[in-house]
mmCIF file of C-alpha atoms in Angstrom:
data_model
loop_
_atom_site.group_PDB
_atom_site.id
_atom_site.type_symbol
_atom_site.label_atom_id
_atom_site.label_comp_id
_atom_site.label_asym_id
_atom_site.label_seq_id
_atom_site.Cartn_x
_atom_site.Cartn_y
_atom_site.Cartn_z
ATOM 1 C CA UNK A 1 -5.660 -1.035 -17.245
ATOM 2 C CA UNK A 2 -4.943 -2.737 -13.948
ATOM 3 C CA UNK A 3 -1.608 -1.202 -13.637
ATOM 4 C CA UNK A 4 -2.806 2.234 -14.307
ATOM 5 C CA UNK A 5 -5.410 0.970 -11.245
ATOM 6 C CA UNK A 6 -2.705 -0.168 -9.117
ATOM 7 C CA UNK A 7 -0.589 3.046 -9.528
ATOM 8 C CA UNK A 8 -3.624 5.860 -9.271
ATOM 9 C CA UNK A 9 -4.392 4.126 -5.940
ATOM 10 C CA UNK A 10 -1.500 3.807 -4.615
ATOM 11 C CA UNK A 11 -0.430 7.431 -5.450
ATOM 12 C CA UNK A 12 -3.881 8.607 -3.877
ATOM 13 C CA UNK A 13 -2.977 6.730 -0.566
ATOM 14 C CA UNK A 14 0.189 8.386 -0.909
ATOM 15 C CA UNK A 15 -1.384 11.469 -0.855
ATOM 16 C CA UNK A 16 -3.650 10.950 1.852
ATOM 17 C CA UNK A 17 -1.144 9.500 4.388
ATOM 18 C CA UNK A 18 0.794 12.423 3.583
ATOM 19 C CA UNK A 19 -1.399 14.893 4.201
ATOM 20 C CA UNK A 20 -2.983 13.339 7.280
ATOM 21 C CA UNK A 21 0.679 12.802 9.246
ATOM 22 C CA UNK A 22 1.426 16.544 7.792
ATOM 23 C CA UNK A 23 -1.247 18.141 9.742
ATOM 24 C CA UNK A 24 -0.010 16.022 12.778
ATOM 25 C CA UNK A 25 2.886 16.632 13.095
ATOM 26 C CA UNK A 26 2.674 20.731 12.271
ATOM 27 C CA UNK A 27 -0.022 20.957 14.544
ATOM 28 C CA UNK A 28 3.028 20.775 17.628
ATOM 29 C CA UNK A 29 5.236 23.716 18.446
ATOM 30 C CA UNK A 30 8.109 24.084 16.598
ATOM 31 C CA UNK A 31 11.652 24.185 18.586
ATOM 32 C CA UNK A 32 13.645 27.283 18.761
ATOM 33 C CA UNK A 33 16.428 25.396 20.236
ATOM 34 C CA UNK A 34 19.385 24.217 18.397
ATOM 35 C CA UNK A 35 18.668 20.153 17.735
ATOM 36 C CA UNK A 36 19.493 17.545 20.237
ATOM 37 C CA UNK A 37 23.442 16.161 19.539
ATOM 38 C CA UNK A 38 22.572 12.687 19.243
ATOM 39 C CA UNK A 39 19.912 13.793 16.089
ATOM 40 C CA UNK A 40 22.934 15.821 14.575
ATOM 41 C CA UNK A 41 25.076 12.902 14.685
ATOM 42 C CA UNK A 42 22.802 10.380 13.298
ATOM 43 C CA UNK A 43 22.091 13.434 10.459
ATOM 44 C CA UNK A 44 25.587 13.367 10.111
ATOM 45 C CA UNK A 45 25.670 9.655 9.774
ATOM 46 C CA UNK A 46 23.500 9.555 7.080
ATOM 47 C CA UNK A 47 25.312 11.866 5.116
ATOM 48 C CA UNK A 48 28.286 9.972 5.322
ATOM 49 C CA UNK A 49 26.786 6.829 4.323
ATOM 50 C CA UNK A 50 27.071 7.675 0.561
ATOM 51 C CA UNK A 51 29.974 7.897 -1.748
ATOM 52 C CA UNK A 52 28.336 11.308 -3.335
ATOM 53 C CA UNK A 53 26.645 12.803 0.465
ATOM 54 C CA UNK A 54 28.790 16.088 -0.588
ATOM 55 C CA UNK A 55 25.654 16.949 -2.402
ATOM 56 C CA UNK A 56 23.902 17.760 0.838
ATOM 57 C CA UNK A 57 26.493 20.508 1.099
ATOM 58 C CA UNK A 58 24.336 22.230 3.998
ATOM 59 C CA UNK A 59 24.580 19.599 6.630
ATOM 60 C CA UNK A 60 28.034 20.205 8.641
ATOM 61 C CA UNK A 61 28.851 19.941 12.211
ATOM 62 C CA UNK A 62 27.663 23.148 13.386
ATOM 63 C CA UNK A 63 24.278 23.003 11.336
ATOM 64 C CA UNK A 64 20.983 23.424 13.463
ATOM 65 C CA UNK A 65 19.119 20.516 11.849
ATOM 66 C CA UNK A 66 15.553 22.067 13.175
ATOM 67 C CA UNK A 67 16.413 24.412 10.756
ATOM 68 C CA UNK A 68 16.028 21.677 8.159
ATOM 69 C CA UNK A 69 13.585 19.159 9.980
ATOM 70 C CA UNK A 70 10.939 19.457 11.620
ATOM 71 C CA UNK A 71 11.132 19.015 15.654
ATOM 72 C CA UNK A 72 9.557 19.347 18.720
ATOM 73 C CA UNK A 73 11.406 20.309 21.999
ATOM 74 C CA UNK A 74 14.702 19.983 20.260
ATOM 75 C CA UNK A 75 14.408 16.747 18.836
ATOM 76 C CA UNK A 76 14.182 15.757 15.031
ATOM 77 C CA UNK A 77 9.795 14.345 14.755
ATOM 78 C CA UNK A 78 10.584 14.828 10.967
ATOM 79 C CA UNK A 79 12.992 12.719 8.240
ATOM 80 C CA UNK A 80 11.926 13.311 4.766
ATOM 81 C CA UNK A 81 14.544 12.932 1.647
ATOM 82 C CA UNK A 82 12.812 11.869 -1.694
ATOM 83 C CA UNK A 83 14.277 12.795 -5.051
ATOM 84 C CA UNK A 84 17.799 12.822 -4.593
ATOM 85 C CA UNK A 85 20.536 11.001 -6.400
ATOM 86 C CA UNK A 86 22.352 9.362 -2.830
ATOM 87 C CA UNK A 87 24.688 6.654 -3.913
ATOM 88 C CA UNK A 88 25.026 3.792 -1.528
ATOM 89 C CA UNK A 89 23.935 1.630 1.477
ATOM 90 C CA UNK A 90 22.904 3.171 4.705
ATOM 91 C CA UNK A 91 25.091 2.944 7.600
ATOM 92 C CA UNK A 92 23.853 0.458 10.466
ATOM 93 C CA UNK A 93 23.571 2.739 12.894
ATOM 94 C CA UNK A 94 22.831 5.650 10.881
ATOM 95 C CA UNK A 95 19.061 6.114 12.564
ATOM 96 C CA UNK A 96 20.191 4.857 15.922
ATOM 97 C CA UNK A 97 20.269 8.497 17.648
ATOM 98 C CA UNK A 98 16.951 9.412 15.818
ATOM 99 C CA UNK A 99 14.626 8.159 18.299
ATOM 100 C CA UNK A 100 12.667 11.023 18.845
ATOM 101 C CA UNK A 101 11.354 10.300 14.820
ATOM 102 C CA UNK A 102 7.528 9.866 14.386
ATOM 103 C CA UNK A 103 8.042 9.840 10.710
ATOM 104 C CA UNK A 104 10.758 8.631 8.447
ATOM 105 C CA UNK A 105 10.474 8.769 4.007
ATOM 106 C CA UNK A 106 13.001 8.155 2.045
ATOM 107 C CA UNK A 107 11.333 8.274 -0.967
ATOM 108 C CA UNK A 108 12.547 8.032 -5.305
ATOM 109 C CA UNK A 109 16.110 7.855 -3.978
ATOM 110 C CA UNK A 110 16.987 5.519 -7.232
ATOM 111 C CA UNK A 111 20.734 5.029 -6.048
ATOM 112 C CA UNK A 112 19.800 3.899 -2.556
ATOM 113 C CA UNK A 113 21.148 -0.020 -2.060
ATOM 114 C CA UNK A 114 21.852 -2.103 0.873
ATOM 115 C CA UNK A 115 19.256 -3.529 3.189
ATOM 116 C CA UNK A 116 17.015 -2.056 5.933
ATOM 117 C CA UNK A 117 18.691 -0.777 8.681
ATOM 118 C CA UNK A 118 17.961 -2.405 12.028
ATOM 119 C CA UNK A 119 18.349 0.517 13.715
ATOM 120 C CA UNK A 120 14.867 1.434 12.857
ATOM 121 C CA UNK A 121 14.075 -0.796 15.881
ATOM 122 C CA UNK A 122 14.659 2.036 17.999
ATOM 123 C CA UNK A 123 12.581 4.218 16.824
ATOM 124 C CA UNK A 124 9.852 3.169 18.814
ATOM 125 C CA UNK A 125 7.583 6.720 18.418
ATOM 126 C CA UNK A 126 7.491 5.918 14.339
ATOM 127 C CA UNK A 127 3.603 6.353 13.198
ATOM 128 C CA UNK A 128 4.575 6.352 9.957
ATOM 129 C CA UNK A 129 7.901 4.548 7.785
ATOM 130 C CA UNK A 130 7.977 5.150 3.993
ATOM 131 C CA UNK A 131 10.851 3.380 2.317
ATOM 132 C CA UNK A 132 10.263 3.153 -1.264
ATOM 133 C CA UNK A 133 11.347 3.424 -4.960
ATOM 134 C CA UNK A 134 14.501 2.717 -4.204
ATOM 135 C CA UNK A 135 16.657 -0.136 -4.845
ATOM 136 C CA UNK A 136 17.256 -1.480 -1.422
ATOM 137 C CA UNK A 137 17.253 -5.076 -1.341
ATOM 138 C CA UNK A 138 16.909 -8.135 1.435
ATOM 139 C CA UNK A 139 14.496 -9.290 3.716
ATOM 140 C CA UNK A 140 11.504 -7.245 5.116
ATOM 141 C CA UNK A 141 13.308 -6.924 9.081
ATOM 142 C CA UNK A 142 11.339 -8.783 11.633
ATOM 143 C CA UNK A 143 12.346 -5.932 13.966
ATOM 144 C CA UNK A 144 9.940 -4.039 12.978
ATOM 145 C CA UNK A 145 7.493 -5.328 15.253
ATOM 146 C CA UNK A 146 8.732 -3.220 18.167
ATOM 147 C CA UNK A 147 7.179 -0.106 16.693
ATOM 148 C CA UNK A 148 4.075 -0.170 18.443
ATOM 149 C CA UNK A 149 2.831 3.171 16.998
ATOM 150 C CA UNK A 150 3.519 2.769 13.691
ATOM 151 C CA UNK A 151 0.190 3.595 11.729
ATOM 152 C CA UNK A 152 0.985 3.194 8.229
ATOM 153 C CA UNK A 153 3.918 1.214 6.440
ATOM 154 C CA UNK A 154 5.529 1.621 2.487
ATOM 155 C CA UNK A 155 7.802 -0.766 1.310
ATOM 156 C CA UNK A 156 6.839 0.104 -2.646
ATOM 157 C CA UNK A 157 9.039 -0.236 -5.711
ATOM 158 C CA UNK A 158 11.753 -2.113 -3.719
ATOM 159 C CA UNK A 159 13.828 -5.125 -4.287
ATOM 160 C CA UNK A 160 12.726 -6.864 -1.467
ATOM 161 C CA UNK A 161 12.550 -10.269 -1.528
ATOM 162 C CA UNK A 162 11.294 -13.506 1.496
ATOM 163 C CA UNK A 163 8.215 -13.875 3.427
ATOM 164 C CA UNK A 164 5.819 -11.109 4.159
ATOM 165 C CA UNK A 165 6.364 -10.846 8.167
ATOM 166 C CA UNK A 166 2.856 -11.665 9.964
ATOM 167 C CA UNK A 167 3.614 -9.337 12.867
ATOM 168 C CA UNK A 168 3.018 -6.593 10.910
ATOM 169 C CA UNK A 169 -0.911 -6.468 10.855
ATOM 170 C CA UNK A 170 -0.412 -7.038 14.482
ATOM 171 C CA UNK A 171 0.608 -3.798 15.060
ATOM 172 C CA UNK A 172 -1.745 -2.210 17.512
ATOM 173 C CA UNK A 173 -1.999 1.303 15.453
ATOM 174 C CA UNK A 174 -1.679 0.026 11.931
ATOM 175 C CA UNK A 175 -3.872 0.769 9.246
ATOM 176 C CA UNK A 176 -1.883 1.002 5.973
ATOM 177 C CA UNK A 177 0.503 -1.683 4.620
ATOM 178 C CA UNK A 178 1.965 -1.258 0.976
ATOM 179 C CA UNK A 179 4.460 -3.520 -0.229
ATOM 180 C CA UNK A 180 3.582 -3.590 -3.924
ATOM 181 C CA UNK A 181 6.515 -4.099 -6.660
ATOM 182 C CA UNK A 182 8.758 -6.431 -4.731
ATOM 183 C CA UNK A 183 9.728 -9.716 -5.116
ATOM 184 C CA UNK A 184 7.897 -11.024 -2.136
ATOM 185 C CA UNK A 185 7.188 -14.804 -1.896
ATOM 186 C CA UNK A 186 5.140 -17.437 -0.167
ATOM 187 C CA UNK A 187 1.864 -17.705 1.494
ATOM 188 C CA UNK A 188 -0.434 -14.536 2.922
ATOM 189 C CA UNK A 189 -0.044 -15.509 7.323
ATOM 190 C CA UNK A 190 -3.337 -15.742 8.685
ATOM 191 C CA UNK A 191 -2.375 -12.772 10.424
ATOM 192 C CA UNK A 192 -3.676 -10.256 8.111
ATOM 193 C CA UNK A 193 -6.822 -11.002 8.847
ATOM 194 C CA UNK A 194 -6.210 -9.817 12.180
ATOM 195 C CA UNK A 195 -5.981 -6.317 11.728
ATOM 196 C CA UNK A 196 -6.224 -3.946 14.915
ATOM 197 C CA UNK A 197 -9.819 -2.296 15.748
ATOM 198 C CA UNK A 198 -9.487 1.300 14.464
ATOM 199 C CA UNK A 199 -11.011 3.938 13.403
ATOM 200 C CA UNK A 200 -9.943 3.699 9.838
ATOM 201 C CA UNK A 201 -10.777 0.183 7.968
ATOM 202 C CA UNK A 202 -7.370 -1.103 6.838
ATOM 203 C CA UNK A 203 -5.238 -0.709 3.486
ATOM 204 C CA UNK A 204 -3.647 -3.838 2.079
ATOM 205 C CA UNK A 205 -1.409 -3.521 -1.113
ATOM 206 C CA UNK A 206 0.508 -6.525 -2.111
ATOM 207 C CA UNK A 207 0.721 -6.305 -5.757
ATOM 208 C CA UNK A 208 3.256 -7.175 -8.462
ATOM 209 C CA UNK A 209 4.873 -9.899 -6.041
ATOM 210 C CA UNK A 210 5.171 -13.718 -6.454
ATOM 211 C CA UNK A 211 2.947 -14.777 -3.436
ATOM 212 C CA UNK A 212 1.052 -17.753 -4.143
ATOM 213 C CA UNK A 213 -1.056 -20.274 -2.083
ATOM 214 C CA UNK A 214 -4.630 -20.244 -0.609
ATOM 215 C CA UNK A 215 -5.834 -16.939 0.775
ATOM 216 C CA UNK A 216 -6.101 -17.302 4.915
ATOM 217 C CA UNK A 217 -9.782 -17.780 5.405
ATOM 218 C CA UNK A 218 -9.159 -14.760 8.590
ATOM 219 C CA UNK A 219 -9.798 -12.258 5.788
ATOM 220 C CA UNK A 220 -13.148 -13.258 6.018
ATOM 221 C CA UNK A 221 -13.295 -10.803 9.672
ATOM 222 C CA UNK A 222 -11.333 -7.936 8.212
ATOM 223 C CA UNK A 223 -13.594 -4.828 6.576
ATOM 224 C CA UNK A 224 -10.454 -3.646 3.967
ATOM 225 C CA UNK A 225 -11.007 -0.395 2.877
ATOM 226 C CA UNK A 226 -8.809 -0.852 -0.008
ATOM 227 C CA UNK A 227 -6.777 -4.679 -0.888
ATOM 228 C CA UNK A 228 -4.781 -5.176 -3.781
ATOM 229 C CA UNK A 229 -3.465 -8.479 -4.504
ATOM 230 C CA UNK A 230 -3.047 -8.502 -8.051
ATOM 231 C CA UNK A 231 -0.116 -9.992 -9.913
ATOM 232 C CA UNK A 232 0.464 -12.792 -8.066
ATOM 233 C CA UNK A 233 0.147 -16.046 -7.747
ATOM 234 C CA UNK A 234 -2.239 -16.928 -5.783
ATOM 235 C CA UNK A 235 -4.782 -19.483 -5.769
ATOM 236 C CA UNK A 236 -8.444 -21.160 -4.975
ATOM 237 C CA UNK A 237 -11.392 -18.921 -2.898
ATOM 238 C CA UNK A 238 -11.074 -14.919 -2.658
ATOM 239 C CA UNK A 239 -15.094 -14.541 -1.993
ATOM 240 C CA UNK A 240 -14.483 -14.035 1.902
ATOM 241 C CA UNK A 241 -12.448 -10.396 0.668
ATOM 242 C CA UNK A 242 -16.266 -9.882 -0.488
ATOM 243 C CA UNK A 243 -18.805 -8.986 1.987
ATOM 244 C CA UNK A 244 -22.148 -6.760 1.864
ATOM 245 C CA UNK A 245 -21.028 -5.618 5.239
ATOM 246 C CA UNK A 246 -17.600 -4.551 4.374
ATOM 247 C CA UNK A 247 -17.014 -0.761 3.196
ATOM 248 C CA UNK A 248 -14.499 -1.689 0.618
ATOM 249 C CA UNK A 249 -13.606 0.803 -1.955
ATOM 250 C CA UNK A 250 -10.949 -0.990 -3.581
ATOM 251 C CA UNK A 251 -10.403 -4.613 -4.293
ATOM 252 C CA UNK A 252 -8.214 -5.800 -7.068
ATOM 253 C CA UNK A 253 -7.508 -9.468 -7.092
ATOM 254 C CA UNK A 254 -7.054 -9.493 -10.946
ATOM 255 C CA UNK A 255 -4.253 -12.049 -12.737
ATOM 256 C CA UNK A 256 -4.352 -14.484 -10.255
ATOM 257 C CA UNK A 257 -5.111 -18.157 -10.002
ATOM 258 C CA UNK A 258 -8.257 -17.793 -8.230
ATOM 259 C CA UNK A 259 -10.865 -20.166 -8.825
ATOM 260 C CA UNK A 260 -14.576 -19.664 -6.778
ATOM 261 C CA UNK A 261 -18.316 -19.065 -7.081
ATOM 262 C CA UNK A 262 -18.744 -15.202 -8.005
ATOM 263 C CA UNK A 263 -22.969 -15.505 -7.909
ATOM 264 C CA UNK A 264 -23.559 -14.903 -4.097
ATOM 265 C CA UNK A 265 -20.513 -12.424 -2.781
ATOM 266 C CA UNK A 266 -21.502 -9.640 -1.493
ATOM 267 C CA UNK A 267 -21.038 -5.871 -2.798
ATOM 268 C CA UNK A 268 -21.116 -2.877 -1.504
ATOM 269 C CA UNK A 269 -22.337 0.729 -2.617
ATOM 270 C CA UNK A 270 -19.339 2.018 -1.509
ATOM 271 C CA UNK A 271 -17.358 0.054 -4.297
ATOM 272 C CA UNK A 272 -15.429 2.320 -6.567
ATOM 273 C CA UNK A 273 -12.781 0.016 -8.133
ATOM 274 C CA UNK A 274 -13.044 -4.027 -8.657
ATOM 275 C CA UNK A 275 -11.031 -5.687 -10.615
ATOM 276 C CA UNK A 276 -11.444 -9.743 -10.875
ATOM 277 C CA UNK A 277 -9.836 -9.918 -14.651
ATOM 278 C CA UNK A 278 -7.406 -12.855 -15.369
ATOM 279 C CA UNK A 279 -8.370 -15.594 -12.930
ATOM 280 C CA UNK A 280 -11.031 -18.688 -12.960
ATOM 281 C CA UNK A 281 -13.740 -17.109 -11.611
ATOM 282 C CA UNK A 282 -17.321 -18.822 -12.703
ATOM 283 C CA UNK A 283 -20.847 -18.460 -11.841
ATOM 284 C CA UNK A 284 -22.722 -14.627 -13.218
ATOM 285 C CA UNK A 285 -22.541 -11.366 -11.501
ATOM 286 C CA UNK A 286 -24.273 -10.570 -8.693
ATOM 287 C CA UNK A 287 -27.634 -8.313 -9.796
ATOM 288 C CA UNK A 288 -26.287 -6.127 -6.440
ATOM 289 C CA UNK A 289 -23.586 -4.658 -8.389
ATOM 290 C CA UNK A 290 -25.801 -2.060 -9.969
ATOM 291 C CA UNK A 291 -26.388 -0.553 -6.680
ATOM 292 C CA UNK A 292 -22.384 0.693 -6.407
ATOM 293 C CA UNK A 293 -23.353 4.341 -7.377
ATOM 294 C CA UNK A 294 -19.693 5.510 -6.741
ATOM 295 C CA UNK A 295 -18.157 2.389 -9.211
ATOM 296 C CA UNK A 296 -15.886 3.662 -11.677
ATOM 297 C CA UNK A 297 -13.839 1.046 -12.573
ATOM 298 C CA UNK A 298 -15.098 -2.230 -13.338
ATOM 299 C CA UNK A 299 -13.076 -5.077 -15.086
ATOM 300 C CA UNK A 300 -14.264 -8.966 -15.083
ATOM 301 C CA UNK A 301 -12.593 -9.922 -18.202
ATOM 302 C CA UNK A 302 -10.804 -13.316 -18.791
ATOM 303 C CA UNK A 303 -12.987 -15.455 -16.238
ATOM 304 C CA UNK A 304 -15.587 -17.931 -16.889
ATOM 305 C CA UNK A 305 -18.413 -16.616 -15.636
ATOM 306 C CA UNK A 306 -21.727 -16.576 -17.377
ATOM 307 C CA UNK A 307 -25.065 -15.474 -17.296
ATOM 308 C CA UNK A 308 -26.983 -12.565 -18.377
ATOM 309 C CA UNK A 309 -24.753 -9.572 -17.952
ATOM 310 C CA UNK A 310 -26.902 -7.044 -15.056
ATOM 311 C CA UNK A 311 -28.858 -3.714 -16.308
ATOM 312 C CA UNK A 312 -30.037 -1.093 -14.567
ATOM 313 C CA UNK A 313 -26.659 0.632 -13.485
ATOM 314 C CA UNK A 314 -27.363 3.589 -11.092
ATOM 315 C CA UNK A 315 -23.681 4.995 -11.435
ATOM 316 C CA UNK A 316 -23.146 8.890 -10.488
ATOM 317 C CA UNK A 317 -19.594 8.971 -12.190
ATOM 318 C CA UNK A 318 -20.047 7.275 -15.254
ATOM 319 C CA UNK A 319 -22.732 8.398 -17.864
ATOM 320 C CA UNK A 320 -21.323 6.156 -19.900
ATOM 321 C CA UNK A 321 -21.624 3.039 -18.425
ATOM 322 C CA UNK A 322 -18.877 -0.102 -18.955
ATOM 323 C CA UNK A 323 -18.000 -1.273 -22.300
ATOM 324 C CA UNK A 324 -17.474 -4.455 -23.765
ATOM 325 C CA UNK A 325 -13.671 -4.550 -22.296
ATOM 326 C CA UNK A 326 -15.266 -4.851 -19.136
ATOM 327 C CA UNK A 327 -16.464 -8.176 -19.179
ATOM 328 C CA UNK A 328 -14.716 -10.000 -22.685
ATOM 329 C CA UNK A 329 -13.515 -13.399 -22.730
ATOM 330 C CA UNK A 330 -15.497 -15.014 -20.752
ATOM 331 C CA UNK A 331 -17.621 -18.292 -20.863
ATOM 332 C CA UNK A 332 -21.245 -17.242 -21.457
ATOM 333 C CA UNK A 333 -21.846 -13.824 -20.526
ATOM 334 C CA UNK A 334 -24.522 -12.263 -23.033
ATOM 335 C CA UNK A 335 -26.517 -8.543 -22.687
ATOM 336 C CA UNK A 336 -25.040 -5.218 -22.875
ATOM 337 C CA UNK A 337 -22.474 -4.115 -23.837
ATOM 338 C CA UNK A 338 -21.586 -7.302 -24.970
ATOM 339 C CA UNK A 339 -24.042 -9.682 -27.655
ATOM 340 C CA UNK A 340 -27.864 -10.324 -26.673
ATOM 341 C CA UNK A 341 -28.751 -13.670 -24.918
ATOM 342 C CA UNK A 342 -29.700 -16.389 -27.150
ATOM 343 C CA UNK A 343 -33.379 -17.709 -25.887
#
């Protein structure tokens, strides 16, 4: 269940970002002049960076790539390729003329290997860098700390392996980190609970990694709109993520090592999926928790937490309510759905 979770969400983001960065950058005028040289060469550049780039047939010298991509006053504000079957490792330098870029996907390119290119550290105008589901490998580039506009960041479905950089939340226009299905190690920097002051509450999505360590206790500042740490390896208190204050609508911390008082964290309406499963979570559930109207996925199972399971759900999108799967395997919870309380 938590990896149908972990993918619905992360596909919804998806979306979202998608949309959102569409809008922006079609809302511009769109160039009638041929595209600036040092675009087509980088284009180019690309191309030849894989053993099968004959595919993309259509890109040639004399091409106008703003017939392709998206630009603005001649230069290329657009670099989307997802679904192809590109063989190989990027050039270097492939990106290095592309500076004009405010967004760059390359997306379910299954043949793509190599690492990062550092030329992304020119292209200082990115808001938004979507690498992923593909099989690039190496470390997460530190470099990436020059893009000061960069909004929202997808490292997904990689083979990326080392430290999670702590620069990254320090980003002054970023609101959307996903680096989920990696092979990410070490601590969480206290950086990410330092999160710039915008307009939209942050995205954190660390999942199916090997992090491990104690949670930064920074996180206790930080009003997540959606966090996903599950599948990891972390350990001891994740009740600062928790917060009656926070407008969280996701939290997943589920098959973990976490180990902390669940009675007196604090929930929010707004909740529509937690997900605490697989940890050592103890004390009962919060009578609060029947106030998240919008909750539609709820999963405490394998904890030890006990105490009279709550009643008096007021959820809009369940009739239903939770069944027993919800909250099995745990010490000594009794009521619905699961047995009655013994006197």
């Amino acid at each position: 269940m938590t990896s149908k979770f972990c993918f619905y969400h992360q596909k919804k983001i998806k979306e979202m970002l998608v949309l959102v960065f569409l809008i922006l950058l079609f809302s511009g005028d769109i160039s009638s002049e041929p595209c600036h040289p040092d675009d087509l060469s980088s284009i180019l550049a690309f191309k030849n960076s894989f053993s099968n780039g004959d595919i993309l047939y259509t890109w040639s010298s004399d091409m106008d790539c703003c017939h392709l991509f998206e630009c603005e006053n001649n230069r290329v504000i657009d670099f989307s390729i997802f679904k192809l079957g590109l063989s190989g490792s990027i050039k270097p330098d492939a990106f290095a003329g592309l500076t004009y870029l405010k967004r760059l996907m390359l997306h379910k390119l299954p043949f793509l290997v190599g690492e990062i290119s550092r030329s992304i550290e020119n292209l200082t105008r990115l808001t938004y860098l979507d690498i992923s589901w593909t099989n690039v490998t190496g470390f997460i580039p530190n470099n990436l700390s020059k893009l000061k506009d960069l909004q929202s960041l997808d490292f997904s479905f990689d083979r990326l392996h080392g430290s999670v950089p702590a620069s990254l939340p320090l980003l002054p226009s970023i609101f959307a980190i996903i680096l989920s299905r990696n092979q990410l190690t070490g601590s969480l920097p206290e950086t990410y609970g330092h999160f710039p002051t915008i307009l939209n509450p942050p995205v954190l999505i660390l999942s199916h990694n090997k992090l491990s360590g104690k949670l930064p206790m920074s996180l206790v500042n930080t009003n997540f709109s959606q966090i996903d740490l599950s599948r990891n390896i972390f350990s001891g208190d994740a009740s600062m993520l928790f917060g009656e204050h926070k407008g969280f609508q996701l939290i997943d911390i589920s098959r973990n090592n976490f180990e902390f008082d669940f009675s007196n964290v604090g929930l929010t309406e707004a909740l529509v999926t937690l997900d605490i499963s697989h940890n050592k979570i103890h004390g009962n559930i919060p009578s609060k928790i029947t106030e998240a109207f919008a909750l539609q996925q709820l999963n405490m199972s394998y904890n030890r937490l006990c105490g009279e399971i709550p009643k008096g759900w007021k959820l809009k999108y369940r009739q239903d309510g939770f069944d027993d799967s919800s909250f099995i395997h745990n010490r000594c919870l009794c009521g619905a759905p699961l047995d009655p309380c013994k006197p």
